[in-house]
Amino acid sequence: MNSPITSSMSSLLFLFLFSFSLASSASAHTHENFLQCLSHYPNTTSNISQLIYTQANSSYASVLNFSIRNGRFSSPTTPKPLVIITPLQLSHIQAAINCSRKHGMQVRIRSGGHDYEGRSYVSQVPFVVIDLINLRSITVDVDERTAWIESGATIGELYYRIAEKSRTLGFPAGVCPTVGIGGHFSGGGYGTMLRKYGLAADNVIDAHIVDVNGRFLDRQSMGEDLFWAIRGGGGASFGVVLAWKVKLVPVPSTVTVFSVNRTLKQNVTQLVHRWQYVADKVDEDLFLRILLQSLNASGEGKRTIQATFDTLFLGGVDRLIPLMEKSFPELGLTKEDCIEMSWIESTLYFNRFSSGESLDVLLDRTPGFIPFKGKSDYVKEPIPEKGLEGLWEKLHEETAGRAQLLFIPYGGKMAEISESEIPFPHRAGNIYKIHHVVFWEEGDEAAQRHISWIRKLYDYIAPYVSKNPRAAYMNYRDLDIGTNRNGVTSYTESSIWGIKYFKNNFNRLVHVKTMVDPTNFFRHEQSIPPLSSRV
């Protein structure tokens, strides 16, 4: 005879299984209704069903994985989208938005898949991915010095198409050629010409977006508030940005690059310390960054710190050498360290492609697939030598693995643009930005060790970086600094991380969000909230 407790437990188990069965059935029903909605959506001039991939489709895994750029989010336990849509035209995106709203499906928008926390293709609730990989046309107008770029294009494709038309025009976007234009521009987007021309987003002059109601809008019809918000405030909070019009910038026919390595035996601590007083104040034609890593000292059986001074100079070597001798003689740069080339060739150089490599490599959308965790900081006062020495000790730790620090110089044009010009606020007063990153190739257990290490590094460097708020760069997304938790997207919760990315611009972003997406349809763990939102 069953005891009352046993009977009660059996009843609870039955109720749980029955409820789960109902929920699963309802979810499957919603899923089917969503697919039916897509396939019967009016005004689609081509068959959208051929662009829809469900988990039952044989091509689903390859389509999903093709644009996953962080191996940390490719494990079997990572939540997968119920559906991936790869639109070819405007009506396909309108169908995806309207059907998702109608059937309660959450949407993720992916252009290149480089989101540091995988937010363009991962969610903890049932979701759909709108993958813009087919929307990648680029139209360059040399006479007007402008270009229209669809969001699914990559930085490499943009550079290649500019070079097809002109060797004396360029664009101040990032170094990595596989980064998608959609995320890069909407988060700010910086590269080796930021001190001369600012960010990619600073040079956007028009855009096309599909809003929560499925309306197609350009700059004039969306209004200046929304146009302001998508240039550095994260486009995925406001709609699906289809394309961007940018102003191209002049580049000289000859630029100069160099990569000079220095180690502890070559006074690297003193050199890095001195660099902090120079990098943001030199000629705006000069971009001089530092890559720091711990390496085995050649033939000594112990570790050393190597600093690689990586440089793009918008001019010839004969002008660069006197400039370096005046501003940073401690580096000991010689003419033999330098290489003259075209600007487009410099985009290959910064990706460590071999000399003479074809520009066609810029069209390759398949980068490395290694797990990593990244963070960012801004430095307003030089870190003392003692602080740098402590940093070296952290880099030497075994759990650091393949860790790197990038010191990216500011000043120049970056110091001239107002903090409120676009949502990206990190302008005057910043000497440089730090990009902390650690890579690994082992499994989940190793991942936790390396992530724990980078968090401790982040804690260590806290006294030396910006405060109130401790600023961060949105395109180096870091969920450690705060998230919209438990399905709630509130102003209070979101301001914890929002102020770090956007400072006072966060309030205006919330205002824009409230106007254009009051029901918070476009949302994720770090999306801008509308006021009084609870979903």
mmCIF file of C-alpha atoms in Angstrom, residues 48-318:
data_model
loop_
_atom_site.group_PDB
_atom_site.id
_atom_site.type_symbol
_atom_site.label_atom_id
_atom_site.label_comp_id
_atom_site.label_asym_id
_atom_site.label_seq_id
_atom_site.Cartn_x
_atom_site.Cartn_y
_atom_site.Cartn_z
ATOM 1 C CA ILE A 48 11.163 32.225 -48.433
ATOM 2 C CA SER A 49 10.799 28.544 -47.509
ATOM 3 C CA GLN A 50 14.159 27.894 -49.202
ATOM 4 C CA LEU A 51 15.770 30.362 -46.790
ATOM 5 C CA ILE A 52 14.400 28.780 -43.601
ATOM 6 C CA TYR A 53 16.446 26.224 -41.666
ATOM 7 C CA THR A 54 14.922 24.243 -38.814
ATOM 8 C CA GLN A 55 16.755 21.767 -36.613
ATOM 9 C CA ALA A 56 15.383 18.986 -38.815
ATOM 10 C CA ASN A 57 17.079 20.450 -41.888
ATOM 11 C CA SER A 58 20.304 18.746 -42.996
ATOM 12 C CA SER A 59 21.973 22.141 -43.584
ATOM 13 C CA TYR A 60 20.940 23.602 -40.219
ATOM 14 C CA ALA A 61 24.198 22.872 -38.367
ATOM 15 C CA SER A 62 26.453 24.166 -41.131
ATOM 16 C CA VAL A 63 24.435 27.394 -41.475
ATOM 17 C CA LEU A 64 24.461 27.952 -37.711
ATOM 18 C CA ASN A 65 28.147 27.154 -37.232
ATOM 19 C CA PHE A 66 29.448 29.083 -40.237
ATOM 20 C CA SER A 67 29.152 32.410 -38.423
ATOM 21 C CA ILE A 68 29.990 31.312 -34.879
ATOM 22 C CA ARG A 69 33.252 33.129 -34.165
ATOM 23 C CA ASN A 70 33.739 32.136 -30.526
ATOM 24 C CA GLY A 71 34.155 28.420 -29.869
ATOM 25 C CA ARG A 72 32.923 29.014 -26.314
ATOM 26 C CA PHE A 73 29.389 29.004 -27.736
ATOM 27 C CA SER A 74 29.562 25.992 -30.041
ATOM 28 C CA SER A 75 29.194 23.160 -27.524
ATOM 29 C CA PRO A 76 26.280 20.682 -27.651
ATOM 30 C CA THR A 77 24.840 22.272 -24.489
ATOM 31 C CA THR A 78 24.689 25.776 -25.984
ATOM 32 C CA PRO A 79 21.036 26.733 -26.674
ATOM 33 C CA LYS A 80 20.278 26.613 -30.382
ATOM 34 C CA PRO A 81 17.745 28.614 -32.414
ATOM 35 C CA LEU A 82 14.535 26.873 -33.383
ATOM 36 C CA VAL A 83 14.769 28.491 -36.802
ATOM 37 C CA ILE A 84 17.431 30.298 -38.837
ATOM 38 C CA ILE A 85 16.257 32.644 -41.595
ATOM 39 C CA THR A 86 18.732 33.872 -44.234
ATOM 40 C CA PRO A 87 16.804 36.647 -46.006
ATOM 41 C CA LEU A 88 17.546 37.758 -49.546
ATOM 42 C CA GLN A 89 15.366 40.848 -49.570
ATOM 43 C CA LEU A 90 13.464 43.355 -47.460
ATOM 44 C CA SER A 91 10.176 41.421 -47.459
ATOM 45 C CA HIS A 92 11.867 38.372 -45.917
ATOM 46 C CA ILE A 93 12.983 40.460 -42.940
ATOM 47 C CA GLN A 94 9.545 42.019 -42.627
ATOM 48 C CA ALA A 95 8.047 38.531 -42.620
ATOM 49 C CA ALA A 96 10.480 37.346 -39.936
ATOM 50 C CA ILE A 97 9.711 40.315 -37.676
ATOM 51 C CA ASN A 98 5.936 40.269 -38.103
ATOM 52 C CA CYS A 99 5.607 36.493 -37.741
ATOM 53 C CA SER A 100 7.911 36.474 -34.696
ATOM 54 C CA ARG A 101 5.789 39.154 -33.031
ATOM 55 C CA LYS A 102 2.553 37.380 -33.889
ATOM 56 C CA HIS A 103 3.689 34.029 -32.484
ATOM 57 C CA GLY A 104 5.792 35.172 -29.537
ATOM 58 C CA MET A 105 9.208 34.175 -30.868
ATOM 59 C CA GLN A 106 12.281 36.068 -29.664
ATOM 60 C CA VAL A 107 14.659 37.268 -32.386
ATOM 61 C CA ARG A 108 18.436 37.385 -32.627
ATOM 62 C CA ILE A 109 20.107 39.309 -35.487
ATOM 63 C CA ARG A 110 23.451 38.111 -36.864
ATOM 64 C CA SER A 111 25.657 39.838 -39.422
ATOM 65 C CA GLY A 112 29.141 38.390 -38.861
ATOM 66 C CA GLY A 113 28.757 36.446 -35.608
ATOM 67 C CA HIS A 114 31.584 38.211 -33.753
ATOM 68 C CA ASP A 115 29.590 39.179 -30.662
ATOM 69 C CA TYR A 116 31.998 38.395 -27.808
ATOM 70 C CA GLU A 117 29.246 36.752 -25.747
ATOM 71 C CA GLY A 118 27.463 35.078 -28.654
ATOM 72 C CA ARG A 119 24.323 37.182 -28.229
ATOM 73 C CA SER A 120 23.646 37.246 -31.982
ATOM 74 C CA TYR A 121 23.016 33.496 -32.041
ATOM 75 C CA VAL A 122 22.429 32.347 -28.425
ATOM 76 C CA SER A 123 19.444 32.840 -26.112
ATOM 77 C CA GLN A 124 18.088 31.092 -23.025
ATOM 78 C CA VAL A 125 14.518 31.195 -24.380
ATOM 79 C CA PRO A 126 13.088 29.783 -27.641
ATOM 80 C CA PHE A 127 14.354 32.042 -30.400
ATOM 81 C CA VAL A 128 14.866 32.694 -34.103
ATOM 82 C CA VAL A 129 18.056 33.908 -35.797
ATOM 83 C CA ILE A 130 17.796 36.375 -38.669
ATOM 84 C CA ASP A 131 21.139 35.746 -40.357
ATOM 85 C CA LEU A 132 22.052 38.569 -42.750
ATOM 86 C CA ILE A 133 24.791 36.627 -44.549
ATOM 87 C CA ASN A 134 23.028 36.957 -47.934
ATOM 88 C CA LEU A 135 22.644 40.737 -47.598
ATOM 89 C CA ARG A 136 26.206 41.839 -48.308
ATOM 90 C CA SER A 137 26.223 44.052 -51.383
ATOM 91 C CA ILE A 138 28.594 47.032 -51.406
ATOM 92 C CA THR A 139 28.298 49.996 -53.771
ATOM 93 C CA VAL A 140 31.252 52.398 -53.867
ATOM 94 C CA ASP A 141 30.881 55.864 -55.400
ATOM 95 C CA VAL A 142 34.383 57.266 -55.924
ATOM 96 C CA ASP A 143 33.187 60.645 -57.199
ATOM 97 C CA GLU A 144 30.933 61.178 -54.185
ATOM 98 C CA ARG A 145 33.429 59.468 -51.848
ATOM 99 C CA THR A 146 30.667 57.382 -50.288
ATOM 100 C CA ALA A 147 29.618 53.748 -50.082
ATOM 101 C CA TRP A 148 26.422 51.857 -49.300
ATOM 102 C CA ILE A 149 27.151 48.635 -47.407
ATOM 103 C CA GLU A 150 24.622 45.972 -46.444
ATOM 104 C CA SER A 151 24.900 44.720 -42.874
ATOM 105 C CA GLY A 152 25.813 41.153 -43.822
ATOM 106 C CA ALA A 153 29.036 42.266 -45.500
ATOM 107 C CA THR A 154 32.345 42.030 -43.651
ATOM 108 C CA ILE A 155 35.051 44.604 -43.025
ATOM 109 C CA GLY A 156 37.337 42.684 -45.375
ATOM 110 C CA GLU A 157 34.749 42.754 -48.151
ATOM 111 C CA LEU A 158 34.323 46.513 -47.659
ATOM 112 C CA TYR A 159 38.066 47.162 -47.890
ATOM 113 C CA TYR A 160 38.336 44.953 -50.973
ATOM 114 C CA ARG A 161 35.498 46.753 -52.791
ATOM 115 C CA ILE A 162 36.970 50.170 -51.978
ATOM 116 C CA ALA A 163 40.382 49.065 -53.297
ATOM 117 C CA GLU A 164 38.752 47.840 -56.524
ATOM 118 C CA LYS A 165 37.735 51.432 -57.242
ATOM 119 C CA SER A 166 40.490 53.515 -55.626
ATOM 120 C CA ARG A 167 43.855 53.157 -53.896
ATOM 121 C CA THR A 168 43.612 56.635 -52.327
ATOM 122 C CA LEU A 169 40.303 56.132 -50.515
ATOM 123 C CA GLY A 170 39.804 54.072 -47.378
ATOM 124 C CA PHE A 171 37.546 53.710 -44.359
ATOM 125 C CA PRO A 172 38.308 53.841 -40.598
ATOM 126 C CA ALA A 173 36.892 50.458 -39.600
ATOM 127 C CA GLY A 174 38.482 47.548 -37.750
ATOM 128 C CA VAL A 175 41.453 45.281 -38.305
ATOM 129 C CA CYS A 176 39.741 41.861 -38.352
ATOM 130 C CA PRO A 177 38.410 41.253 -41.910
ATOM 131 C CA THR A 178 35.711 38.734 -40.923
ATOM 132 C CA VAL A 179 33.821 41.069 -38.572
ATOM 133 C CA GLY A 180 30.304 41.820 -39.827
ATOM 134 C CA ILE A 181 29.454 45.398 -40.750
ATOM 135 C CA GLY A 182 26.108 45.352 -38.917
ATOM 136 C CA GLY A 183 27.489 44.775 -35.439
ATOM 137 C CA HIS A 184 30.718 46.679 -36.017
ATOM 138 C CA PHE A 185 29.086 49.940 -37.100
ATOM 139 C CA SER A 186 26.233 49.776 -34.600
ATOM 140 C CA GLY A 187 28.674 49.371 -31.690
ATOM 141 C CA GLY A 188 31.053 52.140 -32.773
ATOM 142 C CA GLY A 189 33.786 50.288 -34.635
ATOM 143 C CA TYR A 190 37.421 51.352 -34.350
ATOM 144 C CA GLY A 191 40.568 50.620 -36.324
ATOM 145 C CA THR A 192 44.041 51.863 -37.134
ATOM 146 C CA MET A 193 42.785 55.238 -38.425
ATOM 147 C CA LEU A 194 40.684 56.198 -35.382
ATOM 148 C CA ARG A 195 43.124 58.954 -34.357
ATOM 149 C CA LYS A 196 42.809 60.524 -37.822
ATOM 150 C CA TYR A 197 39.141 59.956 -38.665
ATOM 151 C CA GLY A 198 37.375 58.674 -35.554
ATOM 152 C CA LEU A 199 35.200 55.570 -35.459
ATOM 153 C CA ALA A 200 33.363 53.807 -38.252
ATOM 154 C CA ALA A 201 30.098 55.036 -36.713
ATOM 155 C CA ASP A 202 31.370 58.636 -36.779
ATOM 156 C CA ASN A 203 31.470 58.356 -40.567
ATOM 157 C CA VAL A 204 27.974 56.931 -41.152
ATOM 158 C CA ILE A 205 25.727 59.421 -42.958
ATOM 159 C CA ASP A 206 22.579 57.369 -43.672
ATOM 160 C CA ALA A 207 21.097 53.969 -42.881
ATOM 161 C CA HIS A 208 18.190 51.663 -43.719
ATOM 162 C CA ILE A 209 16.361 49.897 -40.892
ATOM 163 C CA VAL A 210 13.274 47.718 -40.464
ATOM 164 C CA ASP A 211 11.488 48.613 -37.236
ATOM 165 C CA VAL A 212 9.294 46.588 -34.889
ATOM 166 C CA ASN A 213 6.248 47.239 -37.099
ATOM 167 C CA GLY A 214 8.033 45.997 -40.211
ATOM 168 C CA ARG A 215 8.406 49.481 -41.670
ATOM 169 C CA PHE A 216 11.377 50.256 -43.919
ATOM 170 C CA LEU A 217 13.001 53.527 -42.805
ATOM 171 C CA ASP A 218 15.913 55.646 -43.990
ATOM 172 C CA ARG A 219 17.564 58.488 -42.090
ATOM 173 C CA GLN A 220 14.882 60.989 -43.019
ATOM 174 C CA SER A 221 11.923 58.763 -42.163
ATOM 175 C CA MET A 222 13.424 57.255 -38.995
ATOM 176 C CA GLY A 223 14.334 60.678 -37.597
ATOM 177 C CA GLU A 224 17.534 61.932 -36.041
ATOM 178 C CA ASP A 225 16.960 60.301 -32.634
ATOM 179 C CA LEU A 226 16.875 56.760 -33.996
ATOM 180 C CA PHE A 227 19.648 57.519 -36.474
ATOM 181 C CA TRP A 228 21.748 58.744 -33.537
ATOM 182 C CA ALA A 229 20.985 55.618 -31.487
ATOM 183 C CA ILE A 230 22.013 52.988 -34.042
ATOM 184 C CA ARG A 231 25.461 54.579 -34.570
ATOM 185 C CA GLY A 232 27.141 53.159 -31.470
ATOM 186 C CA GLY A 233 24.158 52.254 -29.298
ATOM 187 C CA GLY A 234 23.678 48.750 -30.650
ATOM 188 C CA GLY A 235 21.340 48.374 -33.608
ATOM 189 C CA ALA A 236 19.803 45.112 -32.370
ATOM 190 C CA SER A 237 17.965 46.994 -29.594
ATOM 191 C CA PHE A 238 15.997 49.035 -32.119
ATOM 192 C CA GLY A 239 15.366 46.958 -35.241
ATOM 193 C CA VAL A 240 17.146 45.221 -38.101
ATOM 194 C CA VAL A 241 19.617 47.591 -39.750
ATOM 195 C CA LEU A 242 19.799 46.555 -43.396
ATOM 196 C CA ALA A 243 22.452 48.902 -44.767
ATOM 197 C CA TRP A 244 24.695 51.859 -44.018
ATOM 198 C CA LYS A 245 25.862 54.783 -46.107
ATOM 199 C CA VAL A 246 29.328 55.995 -45.136
ATOM 200 C CA LYS A 247 31.678 58.733 -46.202
ATOM 201 C CA LEU A 248 34.996 57.357 -47.407
ATOM 202 C CA VAL A 249 38.206 59.033 -46.283
ATOM 203 C CA PRO A 250 41.366 60.013 -48.182
ATOM 204 C CA VAL A 251 44.464 57.904 -47.606
ATOM 205 C CA PRO A 252 47.936 58.618 -49.013
ATOM 206 C CA SER A 253 49.278 56.496 -51.834
ATOM 207 C CA THR A 254 52.050 55.377 -49.462
ATOM 208 C CA VAL A 255 51.697 54.467 -45.784
ATOM 209 C CA THR A 256 54.336 53.067 -43.431
ATOM 210 C CA VAL A 257 54.023 50.157 -41.011
ATOM 211 C CA PHE A 258 56.285 48.551 -38.452
ATOM 212 C CA SER A 259 56.112 45.883 -35.746
ATOM 213 C CA VAL A 260 58.960 46.159 -33.248
ATOM 214 C CA ASN A 261 59.308 43.628 -30.419
ATOM 215 C CA ARG A 262 60.823 44.425 -27.033
ATOM 216 C CA THR A 263 61.227 42.162 -23.970
ATOM 217 C CA LEU A 264 62.107 42.535 -20.298
ATOM 218 C CA LYS A 265 65.819 42.432 -21.174
ATOM 219 C CA GLN A 266 65.199 45.365 -23.491
ATOM 220 C CA ASN A 267 63.540 47.519 -20.812
ATOM 221 C CA VAL A 268 59.990 46.738 -21.874
ATOM 222 C CA THR A 269 58.525 48.044 -18.606
ATOM 223 C CA GLN A 270 60.130 51.443 -19.052
ATOM 224 C CA LEU A 271 59.153 51.555 -22.738
ATOM 225 C CA VAL A 272 55.494 50.770 -22.064
ATOM 226 C CA HIS A 273 55.463 53.290 -19.227
ATOM 227 C CA ARG A 274 56.907 55.974 -21.476
ATOM 228 C CA TRP A 275 54.511 55.083 -24.310
ATOM 229 C CA GLN A 276 51.611 56.158 -22.094
ATOM 230 C CA TYR A 277 52.881 59.756 -22.171
ATOM 231 C CA VAL A 278 53.297 59.744 -25.948
ATOM 232 C CA ALA A 279 50.681 57.648 -27.754
ATOM 233 C CA ASP A 280 47.680 59.997 -27.494
ATOM 234 C CA LYS A 281 49.688 63.180 -28.152
ATOM 235 C CA VAL A 282 51.680 62.389 -31.305
ATOM 236 C CA ASP A 283 50.641 63.396 -34.812
ATOM 237 C CA GLU A 284 47.144 62.080 -35.632
ATOM 238 C CA ASP A 285 48.602 60.349 -38.706
ATOM 239 C CA LEU A 286 50.394 57.970 -36.323
ATOM 240 C CA PHE A 287 48.662 54.990 -34.715
ATOM 241 C CA LEU A 288 51.035 53.212 -32.314
ATOM 242 C CA ARG A 289 49.466 50.366 -30.354
ATOM 243 C CA ILE A 290 51.040 47.740 -28.081
ATOM 244 C CA LEU A 291 50.367 43.993 -28.001
ATOM 245 C CA LEU A 292 51.518 42.412 -24.724
ATOM 246 C CA GLN A 293 51.952 38.707 -24.010
ATOM 247 C CA SER A 294 54.000 36.314 -21.893
ATOM 248 C CA LEU A 295 56.422 34.126 -23.879
ATOM 249 C CA ASN A 296 59.265 31.722 -23.257
ATOM 250 C CA ALA A 297 62.530 33.645 -23.298
ATOM 251 C CA SER A 298 64.640 32.304 -26.153
ATOM 252 C CA GLY A 299 67.217 29.821 -24.840
ATOM 253 C CA GLU A 300 66.735 30.825 -21.200
ATOM 254 C CA GLY A 301 64.067 28.389 -20.044
ATOM 255 C CA LYS A 302 61.976 31.072 -18.359
ATOM 256 C CA ARG A 303 59.189 33.480 -19.198
ATOM 257 C CA THR A 304 59.462 37.032 -20.413
ATOM 258 C CA ILE A 305 57.050 39.762 -21.424
ATOM 259 C CA GLN A 306 57.048 40.738 -25.068
ATOM 260 C CA ALA A 307 55.617 44.058 -26.193
ATOM 261 C CA THR A 308 54.962 44.402 -29.909
ATOM 262 C CA PHE A 309 54.781 48.042 -30.952
ATOM 263 C CA ASP A 310 52.428 47.857 -33.954
ATOM 264 C CA THR A 311 52.118 50.963 -36.087
ATOM 265 C CA LEU A 312 50.319 52.466 -39.047
ATOM 266 C CA PHE A 313 51.582 55.842 -40.223
ATOM 267 C CA LEU A 314 49.656 57.713 -42.911
ATOM 268 C CA GLY A 315 52.728 58.855 -44.796
ATOM 269 C CA GLY A 316 56.201 57.839 -45.898
ATOM 270 C CA VAL A 317 59.083 56.579 -43.788
ATOM 271 C CA ASP A 318 61.104 59.762 -44.325
#
